[in-house]
Amino acid sequence: MEEEIRAEFQSSGFSIGGASPEDAAQILTTLLTYCINYKMSPADLVSNWEVYYLNRQLDGLKLESSYLDGFLSHLQNEVKDRIIKEEANLHIYSSNDVDMLLSNSHADEVAFHDTPGSKQEKPPEESSNSELTPLTSDRPSSSRVAKTNADRITPFATRVNKFTQQYVLNADNAVSVPSKNAEITEDEVIRRIQPSQRCSLQVQHSQPEPGCRFMYDRMEDRFNYLEDRIRKSASLFSASGFCGEPADATLASEEKMFAVGTVACDGEGHLNEKSISLQGGVQHSRGQRVRLDLKDLDHFSLFPGQVVGIEGHNPSGHCFVASKLIDSILVSVDAQLPSAKKQAIDNESNQNSDAGTLSRALSSVIAAGPYTTTDNLLFEPLQELLSYACHKQPQLLILSFHDIFHFEILRKIQDFTQYLGNTVRVILIPSVRDAHHDFVFPQPAFDLNLPEDITHQITCLANPCLFSSNEIHFGCCTVDILKQLSGEEISRKPPVGKPGDRIGRLASHILKQQSYYPLYPPAAGVPLDFSLAKEALEISSAPDVLILPSDLAPFVKVLSLGEGSDVQKRFICVNPGRLAKGIGGGTFVELYYNEGIDKTNATIIRI
């Protein structure tokens, strides 16, 4: 049919061109999609193109890819006008009717149990799912819309390279049951990870609570937040024994001194080596700033709001010449806990070890929104992800949202949990990009009215949060702090040594600063409420897995803190990417944590 489309355009004097033959083939594929979606013949398509061409007064007789978006809008308007003329009493849907538009329950149930590339019969118990998802409307036109959605061909549905692996961490680890045969069949690959039992779940930190009062922070809250971070860091530096007592960096002195404060920009625009200043705390320097001279440092990595310890001298009283910079002091978790709480944790861990029931092994799937493409509200990427999870059967499914979270999404997740039974847990974490939720950071958890039979399977946590499953600690923050730090950080690489990992360095700053959002002032568009930030953003203990969804390229990295010291901490940092990107698919991460990082396997998969 593509050749028929090409012939029709040529008979009308138009040519389909591009920079390469591949571009022309892509244009023909897009035009074929238009014919199928809008039920047009090649002749009808060319007739519509001629109308669009004349109305827009386009130059030349070549149809190029830059014209396709405008031509698509023209076709949509033509189809809408034709339907209105054919059905005079037709209801024109608005955003209030989006639930009814997407109430294609039959098509969703069929697609839900499909494999990513094949069909599967529906289980007998599937009929009970319909009780959870009643149709929102009995209008006759809803069936017509449902049929249209089921038959529609979208760019996402016609994508290639489905469920391909982009990156594998520790690919040599034997995380699956070994096959007796030399060859591994597709079914064995799909069912490598089978949950033997229901995983445990403990929430260590999830604040603020739903319904909290927000966006009433005062200047005093900002001051207390920054001062508290400086004071805590100064205490850690002093207790470590590696540094002297903090002094006032603004005082003129030829003697070496040690100062603690936050990095600030002494000027407009982004931070640079000429505009770096150190703002001390009230206790030691009355909150005053002093310019920093970093010429004697062979390497550093700084950003606004970072709390650092600096050793040097201030000969003139106006510029502090740094000779040594310390950006963190890693201490053990036990050192930060009160003795009573430490004893309680020790008793609990001893009981768990005696029982022998908990194992530090967990299979999980991690994804971040958006969960639908920009050209429709069919939520095809979410449907494909849940179908994949049905076959892999992870113990834990972690979803960071970035969508219009409504009846359609919740219904799909309810069906997923009921289909897999009690062996699966789902964790839902909000995002400041959610259109339906509180626009504040830190962000309270979703307040959902779930059916009683699945409340133990679906858990809603705040943004950010800290939780553990099977004694594996997870930390998650859905604000794109990596991208924001990337735009504000300045660094100097050491003259010798291996090239640095910039993304890994940015991720390490989160744990080094013991804050999910150490950047100050916050980036534009981040509704940071300082009255809630003091407790909610603090990272009291370093997690085993740090989840930081970002628009940057997806990655899974093993990072280390405290290298060269007595206390070291290795952790896995995960950026699953976005499940949907534009009109196409994105990525997600499948993680199998097995006792320790060296035996852990993680895979970045393109949806």
Coordinates of C-alpha atoms in Angstrom, one line a residue:
M1 CA 0.0 0.0 0.0
E2 CA 3.0 2.3 0.5
E3 CA 3.7 2.1 -3.2
E4 CA 0.1 3.0 -4.0
I5 CA 0.5 6.1 -1.8
R6 CA 3.7 7.0 -3.6
A7 CA 2.0 6.6 -7.0
E8 CA -0.9 8.7 -6.0
F9 CA 1.3 11.6 -4.9
Q10 CA 3.4 11.3 -8.0
S11 CA 0.3 11.4 -10.2
S12 CA -0.7 14.7 -8.6
G13 CA 2.7 16.2 -9.2
F14 CA 4.1 15.7 -5.7
S15 CA 7.2 13.8 -4.6
I16 CA 8.1 12.2 -1.3
G17 CA 11.6 13.1 -0.4
G18 CA 14.1 13.4 2.4
A19 CA 17.8 13.6 3.1
S20 CA 18.2 9.8 2.5
P21 CA 16.1 6.9 1.2
E22 CA 15.4 5.9 4.8
D23 CA 13.8 9.3 5.4
A24 CA 11.5 8.8 2.4
A25 CA 10.6 5.3 3.7
Q26 CA 9.8 6.7 7.1
I27 CA 7.5 9.3 5.6
L28 CA 5.7 6.6 3.6
T29 CA 5.2 4.5 6.8
T30 CA 3.8 7.5 8.6
L31 CA 1.4 8.2 5.7
L32 CA 0.3 4.6 5.8
T33 CA -0.5 4.9 9.5
Y34 CA -2.7 8.0 8.6
C35 CA -4.6 5.9 6.1
I36 CA -5.2 3.1 8.5
N37 CA -6.1 5.3 11.5
Y38 CA -8.5 7.5 9.6
K39 CA -9.8 4.9 7.2
M40 CA -8.7 6.7 4.0
S41 CA -7.7 5.4 0.6
P42 CA -4.4 6.7 -0.9
A43 CA -6.5 9.0 -3.2
D44 CA -8.4 10.5 -0.2
L45 CA -5.1 11.1 1.5
V46 CA -3.7 12.9 -1.5
S47 CA -6.8 15.0 -1.8
N48 CA -6.5 16.1 1.8
W49 CA -2.8 16.9 1.3
E50 CA -3.7 19.1 -1.7
V51 CA -6.2 21.1 0.5
Y52 CA -3.6 21.4 3.3
Y53 CA -0.9 22.4 0.7
L54 CA -3.0 25.1 -0.8
N55 CA -4.3 26.5 2.5
R56 CA -0.8 26.7 4.0
Q57 CA 0.7 28.1 0.7
L58 CA 3.7 25.7 1.0
D59 CA 6.6 26.1 -1.4
G60 CA 7.8 23.3 -3.6
L61 CA 6.2 20.0 -4.6
K62 CA 8.1 17.8 -2.2
L63 CA 6.4 16.3 0.9
E64 CA 9.0 16.4 3.7
S65 CA 9.0 15.1 7.2
S66 CA 8.7 18.7 8.6
Y67 CA 5.2 18.9 7.1
L68 CA 3.8 15.8 8.8
D69 CA 2.8 17.2 12.1
G70 CA 0.8 20.0 10.6
F71 CA -0.8 17.6 8.1
L72 CA -1.8 15.3 10.9
S73 CA -3.6 18.1 12.7
H74 CA -5.4 18.9 9.5
L75 CA -6.6 15.3 9.2
Q76 CA -7.8 15.2 12.8
N77 CA -9.8 18.4 12.3
E78 CA -11.3 17.0 9.0
V79 CA -12.3 13.7 10.7
K80 CA -13.8 15.6 13.7
D81 CA -15.9 17.9 11.4
R82 CA -17.1 14.9 9.4
I83 CA -18.2 13.0 12.5
I84 CA -20.1 16.0 13.9
K85 CA -22.0 16.3 10.6
E86 CA -22.8 12.6 10.5
E87 CA -24.0 12.5 14.2
A88 CA -25.7 15.8 15.1
N89 CA -26.3 14.7 18.7
L90 CA -22.8 13.5 19.3
H91 CA -21.2 14.4 22.6
I92 CA -17.9 16.2 22.3
Y93 CA -15.7 14.9 25.0
S94 CA -13.6 17.1 27.3
S95 CA -11.1 16.4 30.0
N96 CA -14.0 15.6 32.4
D97 CA -14.9 12.6 30.2
V98 CA -11.4 11.1 30.0
D99 CA -12.3 8.2 32.2
M100 CA -15.2 7.2 29.9
L101 CA -13.0 7.6 26.8
L102 CA -10.6 5.1 28.2
S103 CA -13.2 2.6 29.6
N104 CA -12.3 0.0 27.0
S105 CA -12.4 -2.8 29.6
H106 CA -12.6 -5.7 27.1
A107 CA -9.6 -4.6 25.1
D108 CA -7.6 -3.9 28.2
E109 CA -8.3 -7.3 29.7
V110 CA -7.2 -9.0 26.5
A111 CA -4.0 -6.9 26.3
F112 CA -3.3 -7.3 30.0
H113 CA -2.6 -11.0 29.7
D114 CA -0.7 -10.8 26.4
T115 CA 3.0 -11.4 26.4
P116 CA 5.2 -8.6 24.9
G117 CA 5.2 -10.6 21.6
S118 CA 2.5 -13.3 21.8
K119 CA -1.0 -14.0 22.9
Q120 CA -2.2 -16.0 26.0
E121 CA -5.5 -17.3 27.0
K122 CA -7.3 -15.5 29.8
P123 CA -7.3 -17.4 33.1
P124 CA -10.7 -18.5 34.6
E125 CA -10.5 -16.1 37.5
E126 CA -10.2 -13.0 35.2
S127 CA -13.9 -12.5 35.2
S128 CA -13.8 -11.4 38.8
N129 CA -11.7 -8.3 37.8
S130 CA -14.6 -6.7 36.1
E131 CA -16.2 -6.1 39.5
L132 CA -13.5 -3.7 40.3
T133 CA -13.8 -1.7 37.1
P134 CA -17.4 -0.9 36.3
L135 CA -18.0 1.2 33.2
T136 CA -18.4 4.9 34.0
S137 CA -21.0 5.5 31.4
D138 CA -23.8 3.6 29.5
R139 CA -23.8 6.0 26.6
P140 CA -24.1 4.2 23.2
S141 CA -21.1 6.2 21.9
S142 CA -18.7 4.7 24.4
S143 CA -18.7 1.3 22.6
R144 CA -17.9 3.1 19.4
V145 CA -15.0 4.9 21.1
A146 CA -13.8 1.6 22.7
K147 CA -13.8 -0.1 19.3
T148 CA -11.9 2.7 17.8
N149 CA -9.2 2.6 20.5
A150 CA -8.9 -1.2 20.1
D151 CA -8.4 -0.9 16.3
R152 CA -6.1 2.1 16.4
I153 CA -2.5 1.7 15.2
T154 CA -0.2 4.0 17.1
P155 CA 3.6 4.7 16.7
F156 CA 4.2 3.0 20.0
A157 CA 2.4 -0.2 18.9
T158 CA 4.4 -0.4 15.7
R159 CA 7.8 0.1 17.4
V160 CA 10.7 -2.3 16.8
N161 CA 13.3 -3.7 19.2
K162 CA 10.9 -4.4 21.9
F163 CA 12.2 -5.4 25.4
T164 CA 15.8 -5.3 24.3
Q165 CA 18.6 -5.1 26.9
Q166 CA 20.6 -1.8 26.8
Y167 CA 22.9 -2.5 29.7
V168 CA 23.5 -5.4 32.2
L169 CA 25.2 -5.0 35.5
N170 CA 27.2 -8.1 36.6
A171 CA 26.0 -10.1 33.6
D172 CA 28.1 -13.1 34.6
N173 CA 26.3 -13.6 37.9
A174 CA 24.2 -16.8 38.1
V175 CA 21.0 -15.1 39.4
S176 CA 18.8 -17.6 37.6
V177 CA 18.2 -21.3 38.0
P178 CA 20.8 -23.0 35.7
S179 CA 19.4 -24.9 32.7
K180 CA 20.1 -28.5 32.3
N181 CA 20.3 -28.2 28.6
A182 CA 23.0 -26.3 26.7
E183 CA 20.4 -24.1 25.0
I184 CA 18.1 -21.8 26.9
T185 CA 14.6 -21.6 25.5
E186 CA 12.5 -18.4 25.5
D187 CA 10.2 -19.7 28.2
E188 CA 13.2 -20.3 30.5
V189 CA 14.4 -16.8 29.9
I190 CA 11.0 -15.3 30.6
R191 CA 10.6 -17.3 33.9
R192 CA 14.1 -17.0 35.3
I193 CA 13.1 -15.2 38.4
Q194 CA 10.3 -16.9 40.4
P195 CA 9.4 -15.4 43.8
S196 CA 9.6 -18.2 46.3
Q197 CA 7.7 -16.2 49.0
R198 CA 6.2 -12.8 49.7
C199 CA 8.7 -10.2 50.4
S200 CA 8.7 -8.1 53.6
L201 CA 8.2 -4.4 53.6
Q202 CA 9.1 -1.8 56.3
V203 CA 8.8 1.9 55.8
Q204 CA 11.6 3.7 57.6
H205 CA 10.9 7.3 56.4
S206 CA 7.9 8.6 54.4
Q207 CA 7.1 12.3 55.2
P208 CA 5.1 14.5 55.0
E209 CA 1.8 12.8 55.7
P210 CA -1.2 13.1 53.3
G211 CA -3.3 16.2 54.1
C212 CA -0.4 18.2 55.5
R213 CA -0.3 22.0 55.5
F214 CA 2.2 23.2 52.9
M215 CA 3.4 26.3 51.1
Y216 CA 3.2 28.4 54.2
D217 CA 7.0 28.4 54.9
R218 CA 8.6 31.5 56.2
M219 CA 12.0 33.1 55.9
E220 CA 12.7 31.7 59.3
D221 CA 12.1 28.1 58.0
R222 CA 14.7 28.7 55.2
F223 CA 17.2 30.0 57.8
N224 CA 16.7 27.1 60.1
Y225 CA 17.0 24.5 57.3
L226 CA 20.4 25.8 56.1
E227 CA 21.7 26.5 59.6
D228 CA 20.7 23.0 60.7
R229 CA 22.6 21.4 57.8
I230 CA 25.8 23.4 58.6
R231 CA 25.5 22.7 62.3
K232 CA 25.2 18.9 61.8
S233 CA 28.1 18.8 59.3
A234 CA 30.3 20.8 61.7
S235 CA 29.6 18.3 64.5
L236 CA 30.5 15.4 62.2
F237 CA 33.7 17.0 61.1
S238 CA 34.7 17.7 64.7
A239 CA 33.8 14.2 66.0
S240 CA 35.8 12.6 63.2
G241 CA 39.1 13.8 64.6
F242 CA 40.4 14.5 61.1
C243 CA 39.7 18.2 61.3
G244 CA 40.1 20.8 63.9
E245 CA 37.4 22.8 65.5
P246 CA 35.5 25.1 63.0
A247 CA 36.6 28.7 63.0
D248 CA 35.4 32.0 61.5
A249 CA 36.7 32.0 57.9
T250 CA 35.9 35.8 57.6
L251 CA 38.6 36.8 60.1
A252 CA 42.0 37.8 58.7
S253 CA 44.7 35.4 59.8
E254 CA 48.0 33.9 58.5
E255 CA 47.4 30.8 60.5
K256 CA 45.7 27.7 59.0
M257 CA 42.1 27.3 60.1
F258 CA 39.2 25.0 59.4
A259 CA 35.8 26.4 58.4
V260 CA 32.5 24.8 57.6
G261 CA 29.7 26.4 55.5
T262 CA 27.6 26.1 52.4
V263 CA 28.9 26.9 48.9
A264 CA 27.2 30.0 47.4
C265 CA 27.4 32.0 44.2
D266 CA 28.6 35.6 44.8
G267 CA 27.0 37.0 41.7
E268 CA 24.3 36.4 39.0
G269 CA 24.1 33.3 36.9
H270 CA 25.8 30.0 37.4
L271 CA 28.6 29.2 39.7
N272 CA 32.2 29.7 38.4
E273 CA 35.6 29.7 40.0
K274 CA 35.6 33.5 40.3
S275 CA 32.2 33.7 42.1
I276 CA 32.5 30.9 44.7
S277 CA 32.0 32.0 48.2
L278 CA 31.5 30.2 51.6
Q279 CA 28.6 31.1 53.8
G280 CA 29.3 30.1 57.4
G281 CA 26.9 29.2 60.2
V282 CA 25.7 31.6 62.8
Q283 CA 27.6 29.9 65.6
H284 CA 31.1 30.5 64.1
S285 CA 30.9 33.3 61.5
R286 CA 27.5 34.9 62.2
G287 CA 26.2 33.7 58.8
Q288 CA 28.7 35.9 56.8
R289 CA 30.2 35.1 53.4
V290 CA 33.8 35.1 52.3
R291 CA 35.1 34.6 48.8
L292 CA 37.0 31.3 48.1
D293 CA 40.2 31.0 46.2
L294 CA 40.6 27.4 44.9
K295 CA 43.8 27.8 42.9
D296 CA 45.8 25.4 45.2
L297 CA 43.3 22.6 44.9
D298 CA 44.1 20.0 42.1
H299 CA 40.5 18.7 42.1
F300 CA 37.1 19.6 43.5
S301 CA 33.4 19.3 42.7
L302 CA 31.1 22.0 44.0
F303 CA 27.5 23.2 43.6
P304 CA 25.4 25.9 45.3
G305 CA 24.0 24.7 48.7
Q306 CA 26.7 22.1 49.2
V307 CA 28.0 21.9 52.8
V308 CA 31.8 21.5 52.9
G309 CA 34.7 21.7 55.3
I310 CA 37.6 23.8 54.0
E311 CA 41.1 24.1 55.5
G312 CA 43.2 27.2 54.6
H313 CA 44.0 30.7 55.6
N314 CA 42.6 34.3 55.0
P315 CA 45.5 36.7 54.9
S316 CA 43.5 39.8 53.9
G317 CA 40.1 39.1 55.5
H318 CA 38.4 39.2 52.2
C319 CA 39.4 36.0 50.5
F320 CA 39.9 32.5 52.0
V321 CA 42.7 30.6 50.2
A322 CA 41.8 26.9 50.4
S323 CA 44.4 24.2 50.7
K324 CA 42.2 21.3 51.4
L325 CA 38.5 20.6 50.8
I326 CA 36.4 17.9 52.5
D327 CA 32.9 17.3 51.1
S328 CA 31.8 14.6 53.5
I329 CA 32.6 12.5 56.5
L330 CA 31.1 9.0 56.3
V331 CA 30.0 7.6 59.6
S332 CA 28.4 4.4 60.4
V333 CA 24.7 4.2 60.9
D334 CA 25.1 3.0 64.5
A335 CA 27.1 6.1 65.4
Q336 CA 24.2 8.3 64.5
L337 CA 21.6 6.4 66.5
P338 CA 20.7 6.8 70.2
S339 CA 21.9 3.9 72.4
A340 CA 18.3 2.8 73.1
K341 CA 17.3 2.7 69.5
K342 CA 20.6 1.0 68.6
Q343 CA 19.9 -1.8 71.1
A344 CA 16.4 -2.3 69.8
I345 CA 17.7 -2.7 66.2
D346 CA 20.3 -5.1 67.4
N347 CA 17.7 -7.3 69.2
E348 CA 15.5 -7.2 66.1
S349 CA 18.3 -8.2 63.8
N350 CA 19.3 -11.1 66.1
Q351 CA 15.7 -12.4 66.1
N352 CA 15.6 -12.3 62.3
S353 CA 18.9 -14.1 62.1
D354 CA 17.7 -16.8 64.6
A355 CA 14.5 -17.3 62.7
G356 CA 16.3 -17.7 59.4
T357 CA 13.3 -16.7 57.4
L358 CA 14.5 -13.5 55.9
S359 CA 17.0 -13.5 53.1
R360 CA 18.7 -10.5 51.4
A361 CA 17.4 -11.5 48.0
L362 CA 14.8 -9.7 46.1
S363 CA 13.5 -9.5 42.5
S364 CA 12.1 -6.1 41.5
V365 CA 11.1 -4.0 38.5
I366 CA 11.6 -0.3 38.7
A367 CA 9.9 2.2 36.4
A368 CA 9.3 6.0 36.2
G369 CA 6.6 7.9 34.4
P370 CA 5.2 9.2 32.2
Y371 CA 3.3 6.0 31.4
T372 CA 1.5 7.1 28.3
T373 CA 2.8 8.6 25.0
T374 CA 2.2 12.2 24.1
D375 CA -0.1 11.4 21.2
N376 CA -2.9 9.6 23.1
L377 CA -4.1 8.6 26.6
L378 CA -4.2 4.8 25.9
F379 CA -1.4 4.1 28.5
E380 CA 0.2 1.5 26.2
P381 CA 3.7 1.7 27.9
L382 CA 2.1 1.0 31.3
Q383 CA 0.1 -1.9 29.8
E384 CA 3.3 -3.4 28.3
L385 CA 5.2 -3.0 31.5
L386 CA 2.5 -4.8 33.5
S387 CA 2.3 -7.6 30.9
Y388 CA 6.1 -8.0 31.2
A389 CA 5.9 -8.1 35.0
C390 CA 3.1 -10.7 34.8
H391 CA 5.6 -13.1 33.2
K392 CA 8.7 -12.2 35.2
Q393 CA 6.7 -12.2 38.4
P394 CA 8.9 -9.9 40.5
Q395 CA 8.4 -9.7 44.2
L396 CA 8.4 -5.9 44.2
L397 CA 7.2 -3.4 41.5
I398 CA 8.3 0.2 42.2
L399 CA 6.5 2.9 40.1
S400 CA 7.4 6.6 40.2
F401 CA 4.6 8.5 38.7
H402 CA 4.6 11.4 36.3
D403 CA 1.1 11.3 34.9
I404 CA -2.6 12.1 35.3
F405 CA -3.1 9.4 37.9
H406 CA -6.8 8.5 37.6
F407 CA -9.2 5.7 37.4
E408 CA -7.5 4.1 34.3
I409 CA -4.1 3.7 35.9
L410 CA -5.4 2.5 39.3
R411 CA -7.6 0.0 37.6
K412 CA -4.7 -1.5 35.7
I413 CA -2.6 -1.8 38.8
Q414 CA -5.5 -3.4 40.8
D415 CA -5.9 -6.0 38.0
F416 CA -2.2 -6.7 38.0
T417 CA -2.0 -7.3 41.8
Q418 CA -5.1 -9.6 41.7
Y419 CA -3.7 -11.5 38.8
L420 CA -0.4 -12.3 40.5
G421 CA -1.9 -12.8 43.9
N422 CA -0.2 -12.2 47.3
T423 CA 3.4 -12.8 46.1
V424 CA 3.7 -9.3 44.6
R425 CA 3.9 -5.9 46.2
V426 CA 3.5 -2.6 44.4
I427 CA 5.0 0.7 45.7
L428 CA 3.6 4.0 44.3
I429 CA 5.7 7.2 44.7
P430 CA 4.4 10.6 43.5
S431 CA 6.1 13.2 41.5
V432 CA 5.9 17.0 41.4
R433 CA 5.0 16.6 37.7
D434 CA 1.8 14.8 38.5
A435 CA -1.2 16.8 37.3
H436 CA -3.5 15.4 40.0
H437 CA -1.4 15.6 43.2
D438 CA -0.1 18.3 45.6
F439 CA 2.4 20.5 43.9
V440 CA 4.9 20.6 46.8
F441 CA 8.3 19.1 47.6
P442 CA 8.6 17.1 49.9
Q443 CA 5.5 15.5 48.6
P444 CA 3.0 13.5 50.6
A445 CA 1.9 10.0 49.5
F446 CA -1.1 9.3 47.4
D447 CA -4.3 9.2 49.5
L448 CA -6.1 6.4 47.7
N449 CA -9.3 4.5 48.7
L450 CA -8.2 1.0 47.8
P451 CA -10.3 -2.1 48.1
E452 CA -9.6 -3.9 51.4
D453 CA -8.5 -7.1 49.7
I454 CA -5.5 -5.4 48.0
T455 CA -4.4 -2.8 50.6
H456 CA -1.7 -5.1 51.8
Q457 CA -0.3 -5.3 48.2
I458 CA -0.3 -1.7 47.2
T459 CA 1.7 0.8 49.3
C460 CA 1.8 4.5 48.7
L461 CA 4.9 6.4 49.9
A462 CA 6.0 10.0 50.0
N463 CA 8.5 11.7 47.8
P464 CA 11.2 11.2 48.9
C465 CA 11.1 8.0 51.0
L466 CA 13.2 5.3 52.6
F467 CA 12.0 1.7 52.9
S468 CA 13.4 -1.8 53.1
S469 CA 12.3 -5.1 51.6
N470 CA 13.9 -8.4 52.7
E471 CA 16.4 -6.3 54.7
I472 CA 17.5 -4.4 51.5
H473 CA 17.2 -0.7 52.0
F474 CA 15.9 1.5 49.2
G475 CA 15.9 5.3 48.9
C476 CA 13.9 7.1 46.3
C477 CA 13.5 10.7 45.2
T478 CA 11.5 11.5 42.0
V479 CA 12.6 15.1 41.6
D480 CA 15.2 15.2 38.9
I481 CA 18.0 16.3 41.2
L482 CA 20.7 14.7 38.9
K483 CA 19.7 16.9 36.0
Q484 CA 19.6 20.0 38.2
L485 CA 22.9 19.3 39.8
S486 CA 24.4 18.7 36.3
G487 CA 23.5 22.2 35.3
E488 CA 24.9 23.8 38.5
E489 CA 28.0 21.8 39.4
I490 CA 31.5 23.0 38.6
S491 CA 34.5 20.7 38.9
R492 CA 38.2 20.4 38.4
K493 CA 39.7 17.0 37.4
P494 CA 42.9 15.8 38.9
P495 CA 45.9 16.1 36.5
V496 CA 46.6 12.4 36.6
G497 CA 44.5 9.3 37.2
K498 CA 41.6 7.6 35.5
P499 CA 38.9 9.8 33.9
G500 CA 36.1 10.7 36.3
D501 CA 32.5 9.5 36.1
R502 CA 30.5 12.7 36.2
I503 CA 27.0 11.0 36.6
G504 CA 28.4 8.8 39.4
R505 CA 29.9 11.8 41.1
L506 CA 26.6 13.7 41.0
A507 CA 24.8 10.7 42.5
S508 CA 27.3 10.4 45.2
H509 CA 26.7 14.0 46.3
I510 CA 23.2 13.0 47.4
L511 CA 24.5 10.6 50.1
K512 CA 27.6 12.6 50.9
Q513 CA 25.3 15.6 51.8
Q514 CA 22.9 13.3 53.5
S515 CA 20.0 15.1 51.8
Y516 CA 17.8 14.1 48.9
Y517 CA 17.9 17.7 47.7
P518 CA 21.1 19.4 48.7
L519 CA 20.9 22.1 46.0
Y520 CA 20.2 25.7 47.2
P521 CA 18.6 27.8 46.0
P522 CA 16.3 25.2 44.4
A523 CA 16.0 25.0 40.7
A524 CA 13.2 26.8 38.9
G525 CA 10.0 24.8 39.0
V526 CA 10.8 22.9 42.2
P527 CA 8.2 23.9 44.9
L528 CA 10.5 23.3 47.9
D529 CA 8.7 23.9 51.2
F530 CA 11.3 24.5 53.8
S531 CA 8.9 24.0 56.7
L532 CA 8.6 20.3 55.6
A533 CA 12.2 19.9 54.3
K534 CA 14.1 19.6 57.5
E535 CA 13.0 16.0 58.4
A536 CA 11.6 14.8 55.1
L537 CA 14.8 15.4 53.0
E538 CA 17.3 14.1 55.5
I539 CA 19.0 10.7 54.7
S540 CA 19.6 9.2 58.1
S541 CA 21.2 6.1 56.7
A542 CA 22.8 5.2 53.4
P543 CA 20.5 2.9 51.4
D544 CA 21.7 -0.2 49.5
V545 CA 19.8 1.0 46.4
L546 CA 19.3 4.6 45.6
I547 CA 16.6 5.3 42.9
L548 CA 16.9 8.7 41.2
P549 CA 14.6 8.9 38.1
S550 CA 15.9 11.5 35.7
D551 CA 15.6 12.8 32.1
L552 CA 19.3 12.0 31.7
A553 CA 20.4 8.7 30.1
P554 CA 19.3 5.7 32.1
F555 CA 22.0 3.9 34.1
V556 CA 22.7 1.4 36.9
K557 CA 26.0 2.1 38.7
V558 CA 27.8 0.7 41.7
L559 CA 29.2 3.6 43.6
S560 CA 31.3 3.9 46.8
L561 CA 31.6 6.3 49.6
G562 CA 34.4 6.8 52.0
E563 CA 37.2 5.3 49.9
G564 CA 40.4 5.1 51.8
S565 CA 38.8 5.4 55.2
D566 CA 37.8 2.9 57.9
V567 CA 34.1 3.3 57.1
Q568 CA 33.2 2.5 53.5
K569 CA 29.7 2.1 51.9
R570 CA 29.0 0.7 48.5
F571 CA 25.6 1.2 47.0
I572 CA 23.7 0.8 43.7
C573 CA 22.3 3.9 42.1
V574 CA 19.5 3.4 39.5
N575 CA 18.0 5.8 37.0
P576 CA 15.4 3.8 35.2
G577 CA 14.8 6.5 32.6
R578 CA 11.3 7.4 31.5
L579 CA 8.9 4.6 30.4
A580 CA 7.5 6.7 27.6
K581 CA 9.4 9.3 25.6
G582 CA 7.4 11.4 23.2
I583 CA 5.3 9.1 20.9
G584 CA 7.7 6.1 21.5
G585 CA 8.8 3.9 24.3
G586 CA 11.5 4.5 26.9
T587 CA 13.2 2.2 29.5
F588 CA 12.8 0.6 32.8
V589 CA 15.1 -1.5 35.1
E590 CA 14.9 -5.0 36.3
L591 CA 16.9 -5.6 39.5
Y592 CA 17.7 -8.8 41.3
Y593 CA 19.5 -8.1 44.6
N594 CA 21.2 -11.2 45.9
E595 CA 22.9 -10.9 49.3
G596 CA 25.4 -8.3 48.3
I597 CA 26.3 -6.0 45.4
D598 CA 28.8 -8.3 43.9
K599 CA 26.1 -11.0 43.3
T600 CA 23.4 -8.5 42.2
N601 CA 22.2 -8.4 38.7
A602 CA 20.5 -5.4 37.1
T603 CA 19.3 -4.8 33.5
I604 CA 18.1 -1.7 31.7
I605 CA 15.4 -2.8 29.3
R606 CA 13.8 -0.8 26.5
I607 CA 10.1 -1.1 26.5

